[in-house]
Short mmCIF file of C-alpha atoms and ligand atoms in Angstrom, two decimals:
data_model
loop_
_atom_site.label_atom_id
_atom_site.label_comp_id
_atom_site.label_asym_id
_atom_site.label_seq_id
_atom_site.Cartn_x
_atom_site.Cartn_y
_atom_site.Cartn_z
CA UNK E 1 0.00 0.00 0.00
CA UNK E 2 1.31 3.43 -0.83
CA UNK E 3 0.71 5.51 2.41
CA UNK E 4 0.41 9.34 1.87
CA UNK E 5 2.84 11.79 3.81
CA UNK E 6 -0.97 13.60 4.47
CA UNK E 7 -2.14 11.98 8.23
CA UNK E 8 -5.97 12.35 9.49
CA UNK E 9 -6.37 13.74 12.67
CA UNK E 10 -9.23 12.62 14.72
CA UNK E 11 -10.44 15.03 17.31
CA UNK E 12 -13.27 14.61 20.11
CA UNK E 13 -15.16 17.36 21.97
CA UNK E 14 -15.23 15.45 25.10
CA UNK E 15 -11.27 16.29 25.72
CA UNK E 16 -10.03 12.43 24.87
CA UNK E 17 -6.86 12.81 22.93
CA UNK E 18 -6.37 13.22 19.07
CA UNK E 19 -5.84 10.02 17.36
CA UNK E 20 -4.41 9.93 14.26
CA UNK E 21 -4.63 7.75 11.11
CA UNK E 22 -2.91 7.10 8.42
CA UNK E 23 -3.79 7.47 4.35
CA UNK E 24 -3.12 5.57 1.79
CA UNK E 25 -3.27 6.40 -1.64
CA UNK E 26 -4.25 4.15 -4.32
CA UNK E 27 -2.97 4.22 -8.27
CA UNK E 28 -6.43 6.58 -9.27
CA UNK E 29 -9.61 7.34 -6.85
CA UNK E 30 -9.90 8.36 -3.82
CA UNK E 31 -7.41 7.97 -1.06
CA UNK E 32 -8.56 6.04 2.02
CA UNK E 33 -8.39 6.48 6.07
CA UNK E 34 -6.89 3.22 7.96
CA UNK E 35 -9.28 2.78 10.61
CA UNK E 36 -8.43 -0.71 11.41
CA UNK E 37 -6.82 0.33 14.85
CA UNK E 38 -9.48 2.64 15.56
CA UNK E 39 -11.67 0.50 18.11
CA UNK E 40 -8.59 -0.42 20.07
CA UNK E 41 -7.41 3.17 20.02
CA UNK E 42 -10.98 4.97 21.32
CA UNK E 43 -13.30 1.86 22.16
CA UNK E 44 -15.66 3.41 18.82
CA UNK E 45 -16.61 1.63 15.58
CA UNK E 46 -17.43 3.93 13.04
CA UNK E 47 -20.70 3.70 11.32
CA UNK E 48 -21.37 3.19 7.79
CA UNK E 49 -24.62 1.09 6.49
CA UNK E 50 -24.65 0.22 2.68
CA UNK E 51 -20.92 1.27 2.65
CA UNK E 52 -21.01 5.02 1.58
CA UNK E 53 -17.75 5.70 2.01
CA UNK E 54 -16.14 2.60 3.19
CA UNK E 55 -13.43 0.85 1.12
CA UNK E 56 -13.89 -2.85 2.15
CA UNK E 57 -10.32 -4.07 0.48
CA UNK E 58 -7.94 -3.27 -2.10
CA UNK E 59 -8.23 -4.03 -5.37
CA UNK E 60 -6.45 -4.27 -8.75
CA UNK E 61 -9.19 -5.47 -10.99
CA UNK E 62 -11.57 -2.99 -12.00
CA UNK E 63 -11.74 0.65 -11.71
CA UNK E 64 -14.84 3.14 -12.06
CA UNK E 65 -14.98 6.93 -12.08
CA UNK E 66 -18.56 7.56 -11.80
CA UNK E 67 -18.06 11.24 -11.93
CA UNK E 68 -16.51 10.67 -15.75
CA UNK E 69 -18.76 7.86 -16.68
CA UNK E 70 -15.35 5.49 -16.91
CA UNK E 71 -15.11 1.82 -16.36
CA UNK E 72 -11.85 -0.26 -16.40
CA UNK E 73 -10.45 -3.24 -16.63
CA UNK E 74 -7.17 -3.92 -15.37
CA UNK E 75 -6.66 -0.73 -16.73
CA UNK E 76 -8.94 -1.18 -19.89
CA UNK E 77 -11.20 0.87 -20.50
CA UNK E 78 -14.84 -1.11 -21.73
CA UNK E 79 -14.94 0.92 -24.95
CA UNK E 80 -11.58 -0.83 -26.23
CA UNK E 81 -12.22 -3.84 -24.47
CA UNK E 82 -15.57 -4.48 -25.77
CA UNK E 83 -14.49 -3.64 -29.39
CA UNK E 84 -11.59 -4.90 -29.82
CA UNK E 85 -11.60 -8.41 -27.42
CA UNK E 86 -13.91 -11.16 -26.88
CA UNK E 87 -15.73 -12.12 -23.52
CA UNK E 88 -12.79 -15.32 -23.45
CA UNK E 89 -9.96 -12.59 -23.42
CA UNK E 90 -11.84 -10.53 -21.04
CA UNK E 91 -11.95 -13.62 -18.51
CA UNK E 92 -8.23 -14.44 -18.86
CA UNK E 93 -7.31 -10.46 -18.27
CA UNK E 94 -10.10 -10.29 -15.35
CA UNK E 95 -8.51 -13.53 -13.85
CA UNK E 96 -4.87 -12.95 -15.01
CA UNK E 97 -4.41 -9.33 -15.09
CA UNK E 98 -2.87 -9.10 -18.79
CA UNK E 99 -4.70 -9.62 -21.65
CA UNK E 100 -3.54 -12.99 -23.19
CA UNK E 101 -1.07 -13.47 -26.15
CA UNK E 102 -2.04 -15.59 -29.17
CA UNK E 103 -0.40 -18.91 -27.55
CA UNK E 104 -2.10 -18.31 -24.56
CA UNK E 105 -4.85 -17.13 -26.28
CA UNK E 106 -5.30 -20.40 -27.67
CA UNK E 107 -4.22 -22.63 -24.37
CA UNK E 108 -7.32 -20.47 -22.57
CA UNK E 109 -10.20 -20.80 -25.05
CA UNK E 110 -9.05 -24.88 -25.61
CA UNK E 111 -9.27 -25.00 -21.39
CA UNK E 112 -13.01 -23.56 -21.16
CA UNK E 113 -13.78 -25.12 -23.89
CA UNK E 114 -13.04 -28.27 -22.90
CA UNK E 115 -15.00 -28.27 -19.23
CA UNK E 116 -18.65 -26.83 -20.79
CA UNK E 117 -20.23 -30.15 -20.24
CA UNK E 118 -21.40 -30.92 -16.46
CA UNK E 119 -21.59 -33.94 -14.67
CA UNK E 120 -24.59 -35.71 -16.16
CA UNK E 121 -25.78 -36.47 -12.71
CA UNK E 122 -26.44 -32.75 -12.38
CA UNK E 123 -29.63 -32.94 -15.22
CA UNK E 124 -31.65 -35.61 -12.09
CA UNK E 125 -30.80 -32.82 -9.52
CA UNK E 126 -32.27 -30.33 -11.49
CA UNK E 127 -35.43 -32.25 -12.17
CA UNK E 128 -36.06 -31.88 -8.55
CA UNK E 129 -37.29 -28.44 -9.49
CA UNK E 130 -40.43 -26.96 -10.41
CA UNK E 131 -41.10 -26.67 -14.05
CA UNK E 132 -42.15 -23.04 -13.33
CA UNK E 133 -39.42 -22.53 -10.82
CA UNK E 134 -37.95 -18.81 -11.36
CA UNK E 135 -34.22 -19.96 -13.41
CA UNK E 136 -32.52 -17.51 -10.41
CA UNK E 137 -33.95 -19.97 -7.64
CA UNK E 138 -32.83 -23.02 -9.95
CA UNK E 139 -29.48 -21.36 -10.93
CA UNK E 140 -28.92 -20.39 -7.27
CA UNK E 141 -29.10 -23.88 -6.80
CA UNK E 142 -27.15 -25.85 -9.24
CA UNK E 143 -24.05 -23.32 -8.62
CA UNK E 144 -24.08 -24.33 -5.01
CA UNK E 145 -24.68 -27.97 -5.49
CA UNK E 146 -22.02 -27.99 -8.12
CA UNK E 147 -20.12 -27.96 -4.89
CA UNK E 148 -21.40 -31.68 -4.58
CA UNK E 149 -20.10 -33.13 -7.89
CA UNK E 150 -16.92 -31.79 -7.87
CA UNK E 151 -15.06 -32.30 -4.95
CA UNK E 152 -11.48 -32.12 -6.48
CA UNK E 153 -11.98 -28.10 -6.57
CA UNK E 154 -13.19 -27.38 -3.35
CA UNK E 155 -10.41 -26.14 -0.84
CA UNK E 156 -10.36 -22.73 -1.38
CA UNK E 157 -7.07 -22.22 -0.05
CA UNK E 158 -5.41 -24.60 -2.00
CA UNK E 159 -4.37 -22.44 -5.59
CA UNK E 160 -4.84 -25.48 -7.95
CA UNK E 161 -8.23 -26.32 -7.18
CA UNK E 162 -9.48 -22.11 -6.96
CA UNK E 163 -7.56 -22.59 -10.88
CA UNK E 164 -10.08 -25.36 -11.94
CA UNK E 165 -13.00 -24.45 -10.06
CA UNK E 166 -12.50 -20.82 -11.71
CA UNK E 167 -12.12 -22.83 -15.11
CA UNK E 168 -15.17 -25.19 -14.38
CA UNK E 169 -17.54 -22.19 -13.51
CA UNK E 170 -16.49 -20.27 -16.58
CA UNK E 171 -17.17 -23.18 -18.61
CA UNK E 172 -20.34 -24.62 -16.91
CA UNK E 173 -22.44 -21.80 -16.10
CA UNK E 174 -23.82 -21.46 -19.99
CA UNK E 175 -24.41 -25.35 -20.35
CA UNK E 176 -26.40 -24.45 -16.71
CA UNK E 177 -28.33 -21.43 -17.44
CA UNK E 178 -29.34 -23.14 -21.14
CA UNK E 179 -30.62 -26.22 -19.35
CA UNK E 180 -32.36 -24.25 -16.70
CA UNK E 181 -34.35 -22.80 -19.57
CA UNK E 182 -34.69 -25.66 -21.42
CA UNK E 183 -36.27 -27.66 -18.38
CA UNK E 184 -38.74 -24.99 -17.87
CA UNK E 185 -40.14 -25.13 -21.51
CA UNK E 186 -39.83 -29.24 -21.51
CA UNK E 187 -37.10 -29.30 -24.03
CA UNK E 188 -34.25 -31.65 -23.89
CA UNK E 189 -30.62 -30.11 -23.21
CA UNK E 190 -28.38 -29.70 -25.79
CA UNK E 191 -25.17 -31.18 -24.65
CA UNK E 192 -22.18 -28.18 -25.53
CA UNK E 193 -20.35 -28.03 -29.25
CA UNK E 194 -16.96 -26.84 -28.42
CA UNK E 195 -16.30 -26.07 -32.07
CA UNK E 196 -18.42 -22.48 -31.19
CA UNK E 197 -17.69 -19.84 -29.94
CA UNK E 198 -18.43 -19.36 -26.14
CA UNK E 199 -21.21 -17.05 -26.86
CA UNK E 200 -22.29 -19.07 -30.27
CA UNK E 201 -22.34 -22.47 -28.24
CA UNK E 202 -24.94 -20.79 -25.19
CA UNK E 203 -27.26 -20.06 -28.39
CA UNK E 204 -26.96 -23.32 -29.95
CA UNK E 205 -27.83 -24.61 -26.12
CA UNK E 206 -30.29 -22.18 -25.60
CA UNK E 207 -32.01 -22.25 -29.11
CA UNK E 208 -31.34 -25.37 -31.01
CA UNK E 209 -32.91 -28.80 -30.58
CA UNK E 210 -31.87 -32.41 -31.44
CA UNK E 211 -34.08 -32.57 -34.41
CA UNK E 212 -32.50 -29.72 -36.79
CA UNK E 213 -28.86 -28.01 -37.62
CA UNK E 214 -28.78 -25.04 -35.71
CA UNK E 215 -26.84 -22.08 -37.23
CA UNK E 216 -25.49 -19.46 -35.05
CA UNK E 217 -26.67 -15.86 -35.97
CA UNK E 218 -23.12 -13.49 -36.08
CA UNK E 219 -24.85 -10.29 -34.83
CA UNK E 220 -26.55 -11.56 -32.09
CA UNK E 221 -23.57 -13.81 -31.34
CA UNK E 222 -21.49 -10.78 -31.04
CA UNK E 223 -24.26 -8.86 -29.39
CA UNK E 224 -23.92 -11.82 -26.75
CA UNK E 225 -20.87 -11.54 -26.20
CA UNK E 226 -20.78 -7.74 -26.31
CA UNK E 227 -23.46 -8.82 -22.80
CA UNK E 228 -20.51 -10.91 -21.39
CA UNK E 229 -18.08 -8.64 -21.45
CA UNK E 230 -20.07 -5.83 -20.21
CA UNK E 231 -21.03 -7.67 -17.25
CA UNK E 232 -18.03 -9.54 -16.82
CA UNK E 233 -17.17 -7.57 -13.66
CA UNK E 234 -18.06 -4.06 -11.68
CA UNK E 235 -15.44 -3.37 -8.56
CA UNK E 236 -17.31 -4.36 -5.28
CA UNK E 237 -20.84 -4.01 -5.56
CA UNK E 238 -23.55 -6.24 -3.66
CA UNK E 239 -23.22 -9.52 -5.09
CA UNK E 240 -19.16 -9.37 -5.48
CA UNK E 241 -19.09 -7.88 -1.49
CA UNK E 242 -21.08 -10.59 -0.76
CA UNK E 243 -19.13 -13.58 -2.69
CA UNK E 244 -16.20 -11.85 -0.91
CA UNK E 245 -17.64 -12.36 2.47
CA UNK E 246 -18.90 -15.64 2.13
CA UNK E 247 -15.44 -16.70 0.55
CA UNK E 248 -13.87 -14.74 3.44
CA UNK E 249 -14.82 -17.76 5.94
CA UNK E 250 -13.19 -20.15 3.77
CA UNK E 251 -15.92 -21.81 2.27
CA UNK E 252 -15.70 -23.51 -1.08
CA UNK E 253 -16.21 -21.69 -4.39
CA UNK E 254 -19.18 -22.91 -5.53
CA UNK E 255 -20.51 -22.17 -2.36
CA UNK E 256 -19.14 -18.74 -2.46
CA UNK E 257 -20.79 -17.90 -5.99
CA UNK E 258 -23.61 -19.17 -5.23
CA UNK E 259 -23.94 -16.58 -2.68
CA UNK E 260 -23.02 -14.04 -5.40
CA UNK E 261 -26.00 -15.12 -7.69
CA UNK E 262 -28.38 -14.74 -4.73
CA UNK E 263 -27.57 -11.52 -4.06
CA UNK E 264 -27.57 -10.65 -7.89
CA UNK E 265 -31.34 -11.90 -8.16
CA UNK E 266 -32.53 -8.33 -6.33
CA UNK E 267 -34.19 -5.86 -8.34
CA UNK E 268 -32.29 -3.30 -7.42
CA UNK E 269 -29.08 -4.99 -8.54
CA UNK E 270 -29.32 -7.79 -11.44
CA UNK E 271 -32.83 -7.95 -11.29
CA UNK E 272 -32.93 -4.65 -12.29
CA UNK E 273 -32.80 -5.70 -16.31
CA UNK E 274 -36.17 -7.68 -15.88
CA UNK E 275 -37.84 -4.93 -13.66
CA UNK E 276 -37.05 -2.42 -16.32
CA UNK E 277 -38.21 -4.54 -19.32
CA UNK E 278 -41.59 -5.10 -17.27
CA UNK E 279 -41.52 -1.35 -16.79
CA UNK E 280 -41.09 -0.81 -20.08
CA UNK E 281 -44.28 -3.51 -21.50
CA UNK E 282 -46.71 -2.17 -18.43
CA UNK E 283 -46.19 1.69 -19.91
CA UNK E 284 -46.46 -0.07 -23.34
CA UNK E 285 -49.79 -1.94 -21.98
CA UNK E 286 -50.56 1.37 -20.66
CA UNK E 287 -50.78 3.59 -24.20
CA UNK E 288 -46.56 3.36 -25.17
CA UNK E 289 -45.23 6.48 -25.80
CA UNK E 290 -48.08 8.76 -25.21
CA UNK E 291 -47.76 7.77 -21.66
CA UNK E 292 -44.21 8.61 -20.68
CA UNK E 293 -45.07 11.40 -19.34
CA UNK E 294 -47.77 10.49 -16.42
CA UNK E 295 -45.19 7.84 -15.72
CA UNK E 296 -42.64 9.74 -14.95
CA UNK E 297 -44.96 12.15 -13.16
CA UNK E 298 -45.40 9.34 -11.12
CA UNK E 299 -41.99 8.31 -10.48
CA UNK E 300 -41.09 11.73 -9.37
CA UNK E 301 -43.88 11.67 -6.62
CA UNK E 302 -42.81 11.21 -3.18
CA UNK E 303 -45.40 9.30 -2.21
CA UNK E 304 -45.44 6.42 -4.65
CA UNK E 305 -42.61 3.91 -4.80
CA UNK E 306 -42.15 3.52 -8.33
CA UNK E 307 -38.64 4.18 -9.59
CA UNK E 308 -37.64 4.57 -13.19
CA UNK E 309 -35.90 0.96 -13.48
CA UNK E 310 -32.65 0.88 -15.28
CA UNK E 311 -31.97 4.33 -14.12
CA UNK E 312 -29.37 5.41 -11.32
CA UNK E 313 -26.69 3.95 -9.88
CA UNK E 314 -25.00 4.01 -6.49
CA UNK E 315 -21.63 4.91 -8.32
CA UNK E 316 -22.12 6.36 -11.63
CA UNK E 317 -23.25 9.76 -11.44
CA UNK E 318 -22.92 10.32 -15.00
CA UNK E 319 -23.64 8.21 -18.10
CA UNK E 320 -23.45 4.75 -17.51
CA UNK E 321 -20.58 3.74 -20.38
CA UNK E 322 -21.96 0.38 -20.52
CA UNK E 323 -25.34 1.63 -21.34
CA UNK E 324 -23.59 3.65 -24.42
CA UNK E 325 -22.26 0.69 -25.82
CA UNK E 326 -25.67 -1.56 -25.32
CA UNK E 327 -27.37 1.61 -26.93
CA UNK E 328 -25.05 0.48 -29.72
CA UNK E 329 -25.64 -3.33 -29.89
CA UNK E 330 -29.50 -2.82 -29.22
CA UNK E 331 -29.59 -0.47 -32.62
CA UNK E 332 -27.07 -3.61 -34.47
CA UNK E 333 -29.47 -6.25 -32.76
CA UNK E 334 -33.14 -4.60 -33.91
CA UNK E 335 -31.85 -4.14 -37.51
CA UNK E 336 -30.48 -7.46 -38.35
CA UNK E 337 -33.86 -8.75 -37.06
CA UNK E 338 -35.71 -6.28 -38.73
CA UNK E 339 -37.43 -4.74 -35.61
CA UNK E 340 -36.11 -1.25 -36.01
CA UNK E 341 -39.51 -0.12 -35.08
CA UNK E 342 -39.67 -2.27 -32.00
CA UNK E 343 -42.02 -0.22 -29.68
CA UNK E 344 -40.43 -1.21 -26.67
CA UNK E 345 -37.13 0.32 -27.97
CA UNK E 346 -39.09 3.99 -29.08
CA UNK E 347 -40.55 4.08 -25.59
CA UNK E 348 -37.04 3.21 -23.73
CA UNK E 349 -35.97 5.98 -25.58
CA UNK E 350 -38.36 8.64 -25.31
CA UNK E 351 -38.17 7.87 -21.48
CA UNK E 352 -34.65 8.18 -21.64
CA UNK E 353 -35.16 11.37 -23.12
CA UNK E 354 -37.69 12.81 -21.18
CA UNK E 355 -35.72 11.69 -18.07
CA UNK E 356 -32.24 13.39 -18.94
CA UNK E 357 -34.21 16.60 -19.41
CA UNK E 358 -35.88 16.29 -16.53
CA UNK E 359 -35.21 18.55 -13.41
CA UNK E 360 -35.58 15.43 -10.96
CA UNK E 361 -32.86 13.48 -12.72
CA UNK E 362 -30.52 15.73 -13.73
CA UNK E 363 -30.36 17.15 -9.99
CA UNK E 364 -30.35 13.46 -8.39
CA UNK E 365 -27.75 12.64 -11.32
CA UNK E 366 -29.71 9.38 -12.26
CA UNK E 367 -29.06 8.16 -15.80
CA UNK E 368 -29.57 5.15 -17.98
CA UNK E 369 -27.52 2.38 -16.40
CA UNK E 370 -26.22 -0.97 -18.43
CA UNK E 371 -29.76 -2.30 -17.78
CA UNK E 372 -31.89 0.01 -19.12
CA UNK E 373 -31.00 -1.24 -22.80
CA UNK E 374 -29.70 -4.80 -22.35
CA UNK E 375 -33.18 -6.31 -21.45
CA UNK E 376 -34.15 -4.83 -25.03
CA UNK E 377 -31.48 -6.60 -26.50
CA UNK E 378 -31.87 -10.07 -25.19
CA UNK E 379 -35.73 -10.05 -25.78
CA UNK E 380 -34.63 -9.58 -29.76
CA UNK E 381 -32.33 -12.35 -28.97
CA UNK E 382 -35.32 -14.44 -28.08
CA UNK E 383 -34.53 -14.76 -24.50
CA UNK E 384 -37.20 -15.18 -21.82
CA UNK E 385 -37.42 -11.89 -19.65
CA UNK E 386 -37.49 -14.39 -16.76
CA UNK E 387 -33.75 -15.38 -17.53
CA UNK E 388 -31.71 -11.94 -18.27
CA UNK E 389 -30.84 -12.37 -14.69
CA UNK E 390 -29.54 -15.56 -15.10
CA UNK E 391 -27.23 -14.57 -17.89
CA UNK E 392 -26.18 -11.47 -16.00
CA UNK E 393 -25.19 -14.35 -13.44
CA UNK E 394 -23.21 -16.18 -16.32
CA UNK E 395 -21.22 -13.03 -16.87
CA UNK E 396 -20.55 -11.79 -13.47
CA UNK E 397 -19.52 -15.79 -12.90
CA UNK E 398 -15.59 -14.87 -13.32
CA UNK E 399 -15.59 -11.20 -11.79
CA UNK E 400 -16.88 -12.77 -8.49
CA UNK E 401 -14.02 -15.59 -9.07
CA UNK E 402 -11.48 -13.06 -9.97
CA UNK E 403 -12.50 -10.97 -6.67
CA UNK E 404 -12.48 -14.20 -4.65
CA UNK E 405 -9.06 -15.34 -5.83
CA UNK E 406 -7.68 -11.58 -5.26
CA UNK E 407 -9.18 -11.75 -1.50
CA UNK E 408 -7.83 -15.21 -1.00
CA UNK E 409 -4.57 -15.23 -2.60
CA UNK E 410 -3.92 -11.71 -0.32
CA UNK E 411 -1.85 -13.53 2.47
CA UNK E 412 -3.43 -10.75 5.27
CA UNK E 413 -6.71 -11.69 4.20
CA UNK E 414 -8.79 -11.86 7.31
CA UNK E 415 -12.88 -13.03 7.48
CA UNK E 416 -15.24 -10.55 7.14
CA UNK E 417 -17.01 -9.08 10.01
CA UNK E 418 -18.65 -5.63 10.19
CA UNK E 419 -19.60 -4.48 13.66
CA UNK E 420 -23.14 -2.88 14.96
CA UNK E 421 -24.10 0.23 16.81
CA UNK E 422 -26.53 -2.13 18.94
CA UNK E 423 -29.88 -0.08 19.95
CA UNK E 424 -31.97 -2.96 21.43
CA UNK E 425 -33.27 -3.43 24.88
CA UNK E 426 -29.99 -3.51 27.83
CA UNK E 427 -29.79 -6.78 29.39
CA UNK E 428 -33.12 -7.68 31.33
CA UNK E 429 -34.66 -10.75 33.02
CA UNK E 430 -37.48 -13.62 31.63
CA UNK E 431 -40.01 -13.22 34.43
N1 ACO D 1 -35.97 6.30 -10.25
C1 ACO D 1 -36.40 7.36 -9.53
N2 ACO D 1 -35.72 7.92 -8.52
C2 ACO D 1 -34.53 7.38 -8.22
C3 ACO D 1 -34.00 6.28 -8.92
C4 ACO D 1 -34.77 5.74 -9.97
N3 ACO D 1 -34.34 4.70 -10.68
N4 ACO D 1 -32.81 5.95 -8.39
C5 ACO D 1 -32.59 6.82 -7.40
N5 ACO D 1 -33.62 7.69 -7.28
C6 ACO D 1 -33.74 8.83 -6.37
C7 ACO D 1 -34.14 8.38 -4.97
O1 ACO D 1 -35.54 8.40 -4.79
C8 ACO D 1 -33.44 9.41 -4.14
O2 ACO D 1 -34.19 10.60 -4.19
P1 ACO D 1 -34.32 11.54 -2.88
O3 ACO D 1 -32.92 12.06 -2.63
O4 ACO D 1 -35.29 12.61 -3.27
O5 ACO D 1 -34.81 10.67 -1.77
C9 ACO D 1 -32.14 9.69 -4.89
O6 ACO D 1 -32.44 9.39 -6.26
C10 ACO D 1 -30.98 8.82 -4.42
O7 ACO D 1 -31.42 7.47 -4.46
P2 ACO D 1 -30.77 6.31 -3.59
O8 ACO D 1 -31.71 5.15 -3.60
O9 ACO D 1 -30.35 6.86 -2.27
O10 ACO D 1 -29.47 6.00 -4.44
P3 ACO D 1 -28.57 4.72 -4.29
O11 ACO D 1 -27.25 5.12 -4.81
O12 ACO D 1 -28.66 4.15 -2.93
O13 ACO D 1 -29.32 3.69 -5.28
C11 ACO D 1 -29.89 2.28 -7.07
C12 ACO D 1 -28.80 3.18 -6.44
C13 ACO D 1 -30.32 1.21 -6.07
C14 ACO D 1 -29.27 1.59 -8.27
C15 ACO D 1 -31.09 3.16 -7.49
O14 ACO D 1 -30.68 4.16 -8.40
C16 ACO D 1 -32.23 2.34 -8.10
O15 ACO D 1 -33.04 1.77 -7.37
N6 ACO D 1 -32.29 2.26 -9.48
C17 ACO D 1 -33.29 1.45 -10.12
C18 ACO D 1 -32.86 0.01 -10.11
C19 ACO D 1 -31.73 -0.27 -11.07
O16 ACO D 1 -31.77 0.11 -12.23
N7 ACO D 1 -30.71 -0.99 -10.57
C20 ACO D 1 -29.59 -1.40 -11.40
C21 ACO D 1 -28.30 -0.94 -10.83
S1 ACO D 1 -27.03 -1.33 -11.98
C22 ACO D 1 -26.71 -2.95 -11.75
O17 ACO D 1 -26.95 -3.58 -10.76
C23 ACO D 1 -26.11 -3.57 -12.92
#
């Protein structure tokens, strides 16, 4: 850590004596406090719910300016990244740190490619499920039991196996979200074709059947994986806080992903790309367009509880630059299917516009984040509003194993647990 010659003083106005801390400074972003001696040095915790201004670790993978609308990769930024690399490269940098060379280029894509299938024992646990089981609730629970069928890659602590179980979850997770969907509709699975493409083989698993040839679309196989990379990974938010905690107590990793796609399921983090589709067909329902309006009249009063889904986000305060590029890939997606005059699309943007005019917005700093766009994009695709989650969940897979291995692999790691300002009843007796 690179510690500042600037100290923070701590002063109290009760007379107890100055403490002071040290800063460090970190390569760009803001510098942080060390508080970590702070509870032996004044008996206080400090107090910080949903993490405002707490740093929770250090960090090397991604970096975000929300103030600039910036998102990077190992120093990447997305633009270049998601032009110029596939979502394969993107793992190996995420994981790695440096974006691959052809040789290794080659070794990586042969690796994945060669774990996509899954243990066919996993197809009777799934059948355990619901046919109308939501795919998050099944995907929450195939990650973890994965856990179950391969217990050469569960000691977390031991490099090798947090290698293959990264590998294995990289691989797997489109063979399970594709046979999640395809047990809800009553379709059998399409066992993986590893002479695709990683985003070309989830279509072929997702769309084809046994009983015809099934010929991968470029556009939306690039659009795909344009959604893979995008996702791939986004500093500590919920679900990668929470796959570091769980990981923290040493747990497995299938365990600790598992925890990551729970988390992810919440509307107001990976849900959000279904909420704001269903937004977008209930205004539709409602009279489309013309309608915008009263809607966002609606979302601007105080006393209803709608929010304008796909909009804001705790850290960008400017334009999300994932949204830009999905912007992009929706207008590529819509013309090569010939639905440039998709009404959901028109509405999405004349709330969009209305929004960033908007006195409420523009004050509160809310804009379109990656969301707002992608659901658009993967119902062109032909994928069930039900499962954008789930394929959110497939991307995120190796940020939260990237995170995981950072936090692990840091030999002053240390299990996570925040503290409480308790505010309960003082000890009492059961008459
Ligand atoms: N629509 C309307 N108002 C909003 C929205 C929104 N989408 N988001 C925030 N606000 C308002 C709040 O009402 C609040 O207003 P107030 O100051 O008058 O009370 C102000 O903006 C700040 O909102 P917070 O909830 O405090 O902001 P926070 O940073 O905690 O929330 C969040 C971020 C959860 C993403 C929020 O913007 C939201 O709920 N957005 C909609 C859901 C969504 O799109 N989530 C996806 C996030 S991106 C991702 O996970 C990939």
């Amino acid at each position: 850590m690179n510690v500042s010659d600037t100290k923070a003083n701590l002063s109290f106005s009760n007379g107890s004596p100055d403490v002071e801390l040290p800063i460090y400074k970190g390569t760009i972003g803001p510098d942080v406090i060390d508080i970590r001696k702070l509870y032996a040095q004044t008996d206080m915790f400090t107090f910080d719910p949903g993490f405002m201004s707490t740093a929770a670790c250090e960090s090397s993978i991604t970096y975000i300016d929300g103030d600039k609308g910036e998102l990077l990769y190992r120093g990447y930024p997305i633009e270049q990244l998601a032009e110029k690399c596939d979502y394969l490269d993107t793992c190996y940098l995420l994981l790695k740190g440096e974006l691959p060379d052809a040789n290794q280029r080659e070794d990586f894509h042969k690796l994945v490619t060669q774990h996509t299938m899954v243990n066919e024992q996993m197809q009777f646990f799934l059948r355990g499920f619901r046919r109308d089981a939501h795919p998050m609730a099944v995907l929450t629970g195939l990650v973890g039991g994965m856990s179950a069928f391969y217990h050469d890659s569960t000691d977390i602590h031991n490099p090798q196996h947090r290698e293959i179980s990264a590998i294995r979850l990289i691989a797997k997770m489109p063979t399970l979200v594709a046979m999640a969907y395809k047990y809800g509709l009553g379709q059998p699975y399409m066992y993986p074709q590893n002479n695709l493409s990683y985003a070309g083989n989830f279509l072929r698993m997702m769309f084809g059947t046994p009983c015809e040839e099934y010929q991968v679309n470029p556009v939306l196989e690039k659009a795909l994986d344009r959604i893979f990379i995008l996702h791939a990974d986004h500093e500590q938010n919920a679900s990668t806080s929470t796959v570091r905690l769980c990981g923290s107590s040493g747990t497995n990793p299938f365990a600790a992903i598992a925890a990551g796609v729970a988390c992810l399921w919440g509307p107001a983090h990976g849900g959000a790309n279904e909420a704001a589709l269903n937004m977008l067909e209930d205004i539709q329902a409602m009279g489309g367009v013309a309608k915008v309006g009263e809607f966002v009249a609606k979302v601007k009063d105080k006393n209803s509880s709608v929010r304008l889904m796909g909009f804001g986000h705790r850290v960008y305060k400017n334009y999300d630059p994932r949204a830009k590029l999905m912007q992009h890939t929706c207008n590529e997606v819509l013309a090569e299917l010939g639905l440039e005059k998709d009404p959901l699309f028109a509405l999405a943007k004349a709330l969009e516009k209305i929004a960033l005019e908007d006195d409420y917005f523009v004050q509160r700093k809310l804009y379109p984040n990656v969301d707002f766009y992608s659901g658009i994009v993967q119902r062109a695709i032909g994928i069930p509003v039900k499962l954008f989650t789930g394929i959110f969940a497939l991307a995120r897979t190796v940020g939260w194993i990237a995170q995981l291995n950072e936090m692990i692999g840091d030999p002053d790691y240390k299990i996570g647990r925040p503290r409480q300002l308790y505010i309960g009843s003082t000890r009492r007796d059961v008459a």
